[in-house]
PDB file of C-alpha atoms in Angstrom:
ATOM      1  CA  MET B   1       0.244  -8.098  -0.409  1.00 69.00           C
ATOM      2  CA  ARG B   2      -2.407  -6.326  -2.376  1.00 72.00           C
ATOM      3  CA  SER B   3      -1.915  -3.822  -5.126  1.00 68.00           C
ATOM      4  CA  SER B   4      -4.267  -1.060  -6.080  1.00 63.00           C
ATOM      5  CA  ILE B   5      -7.101  -1.940  -8.485  1.00 51.00           C
ATOM      6  CA  ALA B   6     -10.737  -2.084  -7.239  1.00 37.00           C
ATOM      7  CA  ALA B   7     -12.930  -4.236  -9.474  1.00 29.00           C
ATOM      8  CA  SER B   8     -10.013  -6.243 -10.893  1.00 31.00           C
ATOM      9  CA  THR B   9      -8.274  -6.887  -7.588  1.00 33.00           C
ATOM     10  CA  LEU B  10      -9.006 -10.588  -7.405  1.00 27.00           C
ATOM     11  CA  LEU B  11      -7.925 -11.179 -11.015  1.00 26.00           C
ATOM     12  CA  PHE B  12      -4.625  -9.453 -10.359  1.00 31.00           C
ATOM     13  CA  CYS B  13      -4.138 -11.155  -7.026  1.00 36.00           C
ATOM     14  CA  ALA B  14      -4.702 -14.563  -8.567  1.00 31.00           C
ATOM     15  CA  ALA B  15      -2.057 -13.899 -11.207  1.00 31.00           C
ATOM     16  CA  CYS B  16       0.481 -12.495  -8.776  1.00 37.00           C
ATOM     17  CA  GLY B  17      -0.222 -15.057  -6.071  1.00 39.00           C
ATOM     18  CA  ALA B  18       0.876 -17.891  -8.342  1.00 32.00           C
ATOM     19  CA  LEU B  19       4.202 -16.160  -8.861  1.00 31.00           C
ATOM     20  CA  ALA B  20       4.641 -15.189  -5.229  1.00 35.00           C
ATOM     21  CA  GLY B  21       4.214 -18.730  -4.018  1.00 32.00           C
ATOM     22  CA  ALA B  22       7.233 -19.902  -5.998  1.00 28.00           C
ATOM     23  CA  ALA B  23       9.487 -16.920  -5.587  1.00 29.00           C
ATOM     24  CA  VAL B  24      10.421 -16.572  -1.913  1.00 27.00           C
ATOM     25  CA  ALA B  25      13.447 -18.484  -0.620  1.00 28.00           C
ATOM     26  CA  GLN B  26      15.603 -20.530  -2.940  1.00 29.00           C
ATOM     27  CA  GLY B  27      17.435 -23.753  -2.269  1.00 33.00           C
ATOM     28  CA  GLY B  28      15.711 -26.088   0.151  1.00 35.00           C
ATOM     29  CA  ALA B  29      12.098 -27.011   0.725  1.00 33.00           C
ATOM     30  CA  ALA B  30       9.572 -24.815  -1.045  1.00 30.00           C
ATOM     31  CA  PRO B  31       7.968 -22.322   1.367  1.00 29.00           C
ATOM     32  CA  GLN B  32       4.244 -21.952   1.833  1.00 32.00           C
ATOM     33  CA  ALA B  33       2.586 -19.689  -0.709  1.00 32.00           C
ATOM     34  CA  ALA B  34       2.935 -16.081   0.373  1.00 36.00           C
ATOM     35  CA  PRO B  35      -0.003 -13.663   0.469  1.00 40.00           C
ATOM     36  CA  PRO B  36      -0.840 -12.460  -3.045  1.00 38.00           C
ATOM     37  CA  PRO B  37      -0.213  -8.795  -3.776  1.00 42.00           C
ATOM     38  CA  GLN B  38      -2.997  -6.517  -2.638  1.00 53.00           C
ATOM     39  CA  VAL B  39      -3.982  -3.755  -4.957  1.00 52.00           C
ATOM     40  CA  ALA B  40      -4.934  -0.237  -3.990  1.00 60.00           C
ATOM     41  CA  PRO B  41      -8.060   1.491  -5.339  1.00 50.00           C
ATOM     42  CA  GLU B  42      -8.527   1.713  -9.071  1.00 54.00           C
ATOM     43  CA  SER B  43      -7.380   5.316  -9.309  1.00 48.00           C
ATOM     44  CA  ALA B  44      -4.669   7.284  -7.652  1.00 52.00           C
ATOM     45  CA  PRO B  45      -5.767  10.348  -5.654  1.00 51.00           C
ATOM     46  CA  GLU B  46      -6.887  13.228  -7.783  1.00 53.00           C
ATOM     47  CA  LYS B  47      -3.879  14.827  -9.392  1.00 53.00           C
ATOM     48  CA  PRO B  48      -4.161  17.452 -12.124  1.00 42.00           C
ATOM     49  CA  ALA B  49      -2.536  16.570 -15.398  1.00 40.00           C
ATOM     50  CA  ALA B  50       0.791  18.232 -16.046  1.00 41.00           C
ATOM     51  CA  PRO B  51       0.323  21.150 -18.460  1.00 34.00           C
ATOM     52  CA  ALA B  52       1.233  20.181 -22.003  1.00 35.00           C
ATOM     53  CA  SER B  53       4.259  21.952 -23.408  1.00 34.00           C
ATOM     54  CA  ALA B  54       4.245  23.600 -26.807  1.00 30.00           C
ATOM     55  CA  ALA B  55       6.153  20.622 -28.128  1.00 32.00           C
ATOM     56  CA  GLU B  56       3.546  18.231 -26.772  1.00 36.00           C
ATOM     57  CA  GLY B  57       0.827  20.290 -28.371  1.00 34.00           C
ATOM     58  CA  ALA B  58       2.590  20.166 -31.713  1.00 30.00           C
ATOM     59  CA  ALA B  59       2.917  16.403 -31.458  1.00 32.00           C
ATOM     60  CA  THR B  60      -0.821  15.963 -30.944  1.00 31.00           C
ATOM     61  CA  PRO B  61      -2.637  14.723 -34.064  1.00 34.00           C
ATOM     62  CA  GLY B  62      -3.554  17.764 -36.081  1.00 36.00           C
ATOM     63  CA  GLY B  63      -1.306  19.943 -33.930  1.00 37.00           C
ATOM     64  CA  ASN B  64      -4.229  20.870 -31.685  1.00 40.00           C
ATOM     65  CA  ALA B  65      -2.486  22.238 -28.580  1.00 40.00           C
ATOM     66  CA  ALA B  66      -5.819  23.184 -26.977  1.00 42.00           C
ATOM     67  CA  ALA B  67      -6.987  19.562 -27.087  1.00 41.00           C
ATOM     68  CA  ALA B  68      -3.721  18.483 -25.462  1.00 46.00           C
ATOM     69  CA  ARG B  69      -4.610  20.625 -22.467  1.00 55.00           C
ATOM     70  CA  ASP B  70      -8.321  19.819 -22.332  1.00 68.00           C
ATOM     71  CA  PRO B  71      -8.981  17.907 -19.065  1.00 72.00           C
ATOM     72  CA  ARG B  72     -12.354  16.750 -20.427  1.00 82.00           C
ATOM     73  CA  VAL B  73     -10.563  14.508 -22.931  1.00 83.00           C
ATOM     74  CA  ALA B  74      -8.577  12.820 -20.143  1.00 86.00           C
ATOM     75  CA  SER B  75     -11.561  12.425 -17.827  1.00 88.00           C
ATOM     76  CA  GLY B  76     -13.700  10.958 -20.612  1.00 91.00           C
ATOM     77  CA  ALA B  77     -10.960   8.514 -21.587  1.00 90.00           C
ATOM     78  CA  LEU B  78     -10.519   7.500 -17.950  1.00 93.00           C
ATOM     79  CA  ALA B  79     -14.229   6.852 -17.501  1.00 93.00           C
ATOM     80  CA  ASP B  80     -14.325   4.765 -20.681  1.00 92.00           C
ATOM     81  CA  ALA B  81     -11.234   2.803 -19.657  1.00 94.00           C
ATOM     82  CA  ARG B  82     -12.618   2.005 -16.204  1.00 94.00           C
ATOM     83  CA  ARG B  83     -15.920   0.854 -17.665  1.00 93.00           C
ATOM     84  CA  LEU B  84     -14.265  -1.351 -20.261  1.00 94.00           C
ATOM     85  CA  PHE B  85     -11.847  -2.759 -17.726  1.00 93.00           C
ATOM     86  CA  ALA B  86     -14.689  -3.590 -15.334  1.00 93.00           C
ATOM     87  CA  GLU B  87     -16.402  -5.414 -18.206  1.00 93.00           C
ATOM     88  CA  GLY B  88     -13.311  -7.537 -18.787  1.00 93.00           C
ATOM     89  CA  ARG B  89     -12.386  -5.762 -22.023  1.00 93.00           C
ATOM     90  CA  ALA B  90      -8.824  -4.985 -21.024  1.00 92.00           C
ATOM     91  CA  ASP B  91      -7.423  -4.471 -24.524  1.00 93.00           C
ATOM     92  CA  GLU B  92     -10.127  -1.924 -25.332  1.00 94.00           C
ATOM     93  CA  ALA B  93      -9.574  -0.274 -21.961  1.00 94.00           C
ATOM     94  CA  LEU B  94      -5.873   0.058 -22.718  1.00 95.00           C
ATOM     95  CA  ALA B  95      -6.671   1.588 -26.098  1.00 95.00           C
ATOM     96  CA  ALA B  96      -8.955   4.111 -24.380  1.00 94.00           C
ATOM     97  CA  VAL B  97      -6.205   5.034 -21.929  1.00 94.00           C
ATOM     98  CA  ASP B  98      -3.647   5.436 -24.701  1.00 94.00           C
ATOM     99  CA  ALA B  99      -6.038   7.671 -26.627  1.00 92.00           C
ATOM    100  CA  GLY B 100      -6.483   9.831 -23.539  1.00 92.00           C
ATOM    101  CA  LEU B 101      -2.726  10.007 -22.964  1.00 93.00           C
ATOM    102  CA  LYS B 102      -2.216  11.334 -26.479  1.00 91.00           C
ATOM    103  CA  ALA B 103      -4.301  14.323 -25.467  1.00 88.00           C
ATOM    104  CA  SER B 104      -2.959  14.578 -21.907  1.00 89.00           C
ATOM    105  CA  PRO B 105       0.416  12.797 -21.597  1.00 90.00           C
ATOM    106  CA  GLY B 106       1.019  13.891 -18.026  1.00 90.00           C
ATOM    107  CA  ASP B 107      -2.324  12.804 -16.542  1.00 92.00           C
ATOM    108  CA  ALA B 108      -1.525  10.823 -13.382  1.00 94.00           C
ATOM    109  CA  GLN B 109      -4.780   8.883 -13.224  1.00 94.00           C
ATOM    110  CA  LEU B 110      -4.618   7.776 -16.860  1.00 95.00           C
ATOM    111  CA  ARG B 111      -1.035   6.655 -16.377  1.00 96.00           C
ATOM    112  CA  PHE B 112      -1.988   4.832 -13.188  1.00 97.00           C
ATOM    113  CA  GLN B 113      -4.879   3.086 -14.935  1.00 96.00           C
ATOM    114  CA  ARG B 114      -2.512   2.068 -17.717  1.00 96.00           C
ATOM    115  CA  GLY B 115      -0.219   0.421 -15.177  1.00 96.00           C
ATOM    116  CA  VAL B 116      -3.162  -1.424 -13.619  1.00 96.00           C
ATOM    117  CA  ILE B 117      -4.290  -2.779 -16.988  1.00 96.00           C
ATOM    118  CA  LEU B 118      -0.782  -3.797 -18.020  1.00 96.00           C
ATOM    119  CA  ALA B 119      -0.333  -5.673 -14.740  1.00 95.00           C
ATOM    120  CA  GLU B 120      -3.626  -7.507 -15.201  1.00 94.00           C
ATOM    121  CA  ARG B 121      -2.606  -8.453 -18.746  1.00 93.00           C
ATOM    122  CA  GLY B 122       0.625  -9.984 -17.443  1.00 94.00           C
ATOM    123  CA  ARG B 123       2.824  -7.300 -19.016  1.00 95.00           C
ATOM    124  CA  THR B 124       4.792  -6.939 -15.814  1.00 95.00           C
ATOM    125  CA  ASP B 125       7.844  -5.144 -17.192  1.00 96.00           C
ATOM    126  CA  ALA B 126       5.687  -2.492 -18.839  1.00 96.00           C
ATOM    127  CA  ALA B 127       3.570  -2.127 -15.684  1.00 97.00           C
ATOM    128  CA  ILE B 128       6.677  -1.673 -13.543  1.00 97.00           C
ATOM    129  CA  GLU B 129       7.993   0.945 -15.959  1.00 97.00           C
ATOM    130  CA  THR B 130       4.660   2.782 -15.788  1.00 96.00           C
ATOM    131  CA  PHE B 131       4.499   2.823 -11.989  1.00 97.00           C
ATOM    132  CA  GLU B 132       8.165   3.755 -11.700  1.00 97.00           C
ATOM    133  CA  GLY B 133       7.516   6.744 -13.952  1.00 96.00           C
ATOM    134  CA  LEU B 134       4.623   7.800 -11.740  1.00 97.00           C
ATOM    135  CA  THR B 135       6.714   7.518  -8.568  1.00 97.00           C
ATOM    136  CA  GLN B 136       9.325   9.782 -10.158  1.00 96.00           C
ATOM    137  CA  ASP B 137       6.868  12.372 -11.471  1.00 95.00           C
ATOM    138  CA  PHE B 138       4.442  12.250  -8.522  1.00 96.00           C
ATOM    139  CA  PRO B 139       6.417  10.952  -5.506  1.00 95.00           C
ATOM    140  CA  GLU B 140       3.734  12.326  -3.181  1.00 96.00           C
ATOM    141  CA  LEU B 141       1.170   9.767  -4.428  1.00 96.00           C
ATOM    142  CA  PRO B 142       1.343   6.557  -2.352  1.00 97.00           C
ATOM    143  CA  GLU B 143      -0.618   4.205  -4.657  1.00 97.00           C
ATOM    144  CA  PRO B 144       1.992   3.913  -7.434  1.00 97.00           C
ATOM    145  CA  HIS B 145       4.619   3.002  -4.820  1.00 97.00           C
ATOM    146  CA  ASN B 146       2.248   0.364  -3.421  1.00 97.00           C
ATOM    147  CA  ASN B 147       1.532  -1.185  -6.813  1.00 97.00           C
ATOM    148  CA  LEU B 148       5.213  -1.177  -7.690  1.00 97.00           C
ATOM    149  CA  ALA B 149       5.853  -3.058  -4.442  1.00 97.00           C
ATOM    150  CA  ALA B 150       3.169  -5.613  -5.314  1.00 96.00           C
ATOM    151  CA  LEU B 151       4.812  -6.339  -8.656  1.00 97.00           C
ATOM    152  CA  HIS B 152       8.259  -6.648  -7.106  1.00 97.00           C
ATOM    153  CA  ALA B 153       6.900  -8.973  -4.419  1.00 95.00           C
ATOM    154  CA  ALA B 154       5.185 -11.148  -7.021  1.00 94.00           C
ATOM    155  CA  ARG B 155       8.606 -11.652  -8.595  1.00 94.00           C
ATOM    156  CA  GLY B 156      10.167 -12.511  -5.253  1.00 93.00           C
ATOM    157  CA  ASP B 157      12.142  -9.262  -5.121  1.00 96.00           C
ATOM    158  CA  LEU B 158      11.302  -8.588  -1.499  1.00 96.00           C
ATOM    159  CA  ASP B 159      13.970  -5.954  -0.900  1.00 97.00           C
ATOM    160  CA  ARG B 160      12.637  -3.729  -3.669  1.00 97.00           C
ATOM    161  CA  ALA B 161       9.092  -4.380  -2.490  1.00 97.00           C
ATOM    162  CA  ARG B 162      10.001  -3.250   1.005  1.00 97.00           C
ATOM    163  CA  ALA B 163      11.719  -0.108  -0.310  1.00 97.00           C
ATOM    164  CA  SER B 164       8.680   0.806  -2.423  1.00 98.00           C
ATOM    165  CA  LEU B 165       6.302   0.347   0.508  1.00 98.00           C
ATOM    166  CA  GLU B 166       8.499   2.497   2.711  1.00 97.00           C
ATOM    167  CA  GLU B 167       8.263   5.206   0.042  1.00 97.00           C
ATOM    168  CA  ALA B 168       4.472   4.813   0.008  1.00 98.00           C
ATOM    169  CA  LEU B 169       4.389   5.367   3.754  1.00 98.00           C
ATOM    170  CA  ARG B 170       6.689   8.368   3.528  1.00 97.00           C
ATOM    171  CA  ALA B 171       4.175   9.824   1.074  1.00 97.00           C
ATOM    172  CA  LEU B 172       1.195   8.969   3.324  1.00 97.00           C
ATOM    173  CA  PRO B 173       2.029   7.681   6.821  1.00 97.00           C
ATOM    174  CA  SER B 174      -1.625   6.734   7.453  1.00 97.00           C
ATOM    175  CA  TYR B 175      -1.878   4.533   4.333  1.00 97.00           C
ATOM    176  CA  ALA B 176      -3.295   1.371   5.913  1.00 96.00           C
ATOM    177  CA  LEU B 177      -2.903  -0.815   2.822  1.00 96.00           C
ATOM    178  CA  ALA B 178       0.823  -0.085   2.600  1.00 97.00           C
ATOM    179  CA  HIS B 179       1.244  -0.860   6.321  1.00 97.00           C
ATOM    180  CA  GLU B 180      -0.494  -4.210   5.820  1.00 95.00           C
ATOM    181  CA  ASN B 181       1.531  -4.993   2.716  1.00 96.00           C
ATOM    182  CA  LEU B 182       4.742  -4.092   4.507  1.00 97.00           C
ATOM    183  CA  GLY B 183       3.810  -6.560   7.232  1.00 96.00           C
ATOM    184  CA  ASP B 184       3.391  -9.266   4.584  1.00 95.00           C
ATOM    185  CA  VAL B 185       6.796  -8.424   3.120  1.00 96.00           C
ATOM    186  CA  TYR B 186       8.448  -8.516   6.542  1.00 96.00           C
ATOM    187  CA  LEU B 187       6.901 -11.924   7.130  1.00 96.00           C
ATOM    188  CA  ARG B 188       8.326 -13.244   3.889  1.00 96.00           C
ATOM    189  CA  LEU B 189      11.692 -11.674   4.675  1.00 96.00           C
ATOM    190  CA  ALA B 190      11.625 -13.424   8.055  1.00 97.00           C
ATOM    191  CA  GLU B 191      10.884 -16.743   6.359  1.00 96.00           C
ATOM    192  CA  ARG B 192      13.806 -16.188   3.996  1.00 96.00           C
ATOM    193  CA  ALA B 193      16.176 -15.337   6.827  1.00 97.00           C
ATOM    194  CA  TYR B 194      15.140 -18.340   8.938  1.00 97.00           C
ATOM    195  CA  LEU B 195      15.549 -20.632   5.930  1.00 96.00           C
ATOM    196  CA  ARG B 196      19.041 -19.327   5.262  1.00 96.00           C
ATOM    197  CA  ALA B 197      19.941 -19.757   8.930  1.00 97.00           C
ATOM    198  CA  ALA B 198      18.696 -23.347   8.915  1.00 95.00           C
ATOM    199  CA  GLU B 199      20.588 -24.125   5.720  1.00 96.00           C
ATOM    200  CA  ALA B 200      23.791 -22.585   7.068  1.00 96.00           C
ATOM    201  CA  ASP B 201      23.584 -24.561  10.310  1.00 96.00           C
ATOM    202  CA  ALA B 202      21.698 -27.835  10.051  1.00 93.00           C
ATOM    203  CA  GLY B 203      21.791 -28.183  13.828  1.00 94.00           C
ATOM    204  CA  ASN B 204      20.069 -24.850  14.468  1.00 95.00           C
ATOM    205  CA  ARG B 205      16.777 -26.099  15.852  1.00 95.00           C
ATOM    206  CA  ALA B 206      15.614 -22.627  16.871  1.00 96.00           C
ATOM    207  CA  ALA B 207      15.887 -21.413  13.263  1.00 96.00           C
ATOM    208  CA  ARG B 208      13.948 -24.444  12.017  1.00 95.00           C
ATOM    209  CA  ASP B 209      11.213 -23.879  14.597  1.00 96.00           C
ATOM    210  CA  LYS B 210      10.934 -20.203  13.659  1.00 96.00           C
ATOM    211  CA  LEU B 211      10.860 -21.119   9.981  1.00 96.00           C
ATOM    212  CA  ALA B 212       7.977 -23.504  10.620  1.00 96.00           C
ATOM    213  CA  LEU B 213       6.072 -20.813  12.513  1.00 95.00           C
ATOM    214  CA  ALA B 214       6.673 -18.238   9.769  1.00 95.00           C
ATOM    215  CA  ARG B 215       5.405 -20.653   7.127  1.00 95.00           C
ATOM    216  CA  GLU B 216       2.381 -21.513   9.235  1.00 94.00           C
ATOM    217  CA  LEU B 217       1.486 -17.834   9.529  1.00 93.00           C
ATOM    218  CA  LEU B 218       2.067 -17.301   5.799  1.00 92.00           C
ATOM    219  CA  ALA B 219      -0.317 -20.158   5.060  1.00 91.00           C
ATOM    220  CA  ARG B 220      -2.967 -18.606   7.301  1.00 90.00           C
ATOM    221  CA  VAL B 221      -2.787 -15.132   5.759  1.00 85.00           C
ATOM    222  CA  SER B 222      -2.429 -16.258   2.133  1.00 72.00           C
ATOM    223  CA  PRO B 223      -6.082 -16.117   0.937  1.00 54.00           C
ATOM    224  CA  ALA B 224      -6.797 -12.956  -1.025  1.00 49.00           C
ATOM    225  CA  ARG B 225      -9.390 -10.636   0.421  1.00 42.00           C
ATOM    226  CA  PRO B 226     -11.400  -8.121  -1.584  1.00 36.00           C
ATOM    227  CA  THR B 227     -10.340  -4.517  -1.249  1.00 36.00           C
ATOM    228  CA  GLY B 228     -12.557  -1.570  -0.478  1.00 32.00           C
ATOM    229  CA  SER B 229     -13.897   0.950  -2.943  1.00 30.00           C
ATOM    230  CA  ARG B 230     -11.721   3.554  -4.553  1.00 34.00           C
ATOM    231  CA  PRO B 231     -11.228   6.779  -2.572  1.00 28.00           C
TER     232      PRO B 231
END
């Protein structure tokens, strides 16, 4: 699987791939390393920031409600964060995102970028929380569902990964990346099922043969491939 990042895709894939290889079926011979999560483009589709409430405006430093609603603050912070992230300065990129979110807490692209950076930094729980929040607030955006699936898959939680990808495809049925990722998840689910069948019945040669074929295919599709440019 790939999750959605652009310039940092290979860094993220390398981190998640190491986890994915160890997390598939348990008990029995270790399966072949599964395809690393594939990431979607660096930003989610354009989505206007949610208007700041009066309370949000009051909570902004200095109580400047106008700044809290100024989309230029969010867009500038996003541009800075992407540049810093592309330069490998993830901590500074995260600080830029957080500064932008103080001015525009509901901005979908800033929140998405925050999840991308957290995932790359190995802060998986925080990244999952970020993408889950986006899927709740903007269920029509497919990329957060896809990235959530990638993180679940990297942990070996294939059932949650499948559910997230199905949500991505409900949001955008033509989302090719989610279709491909779902195929990877189904392949790993098949491997898990064949392994369990072989363990439950040691004489089940058909299950062992299918398990071998599934692992062979997993080994062939494992190498990470670069993603395309952001939409």
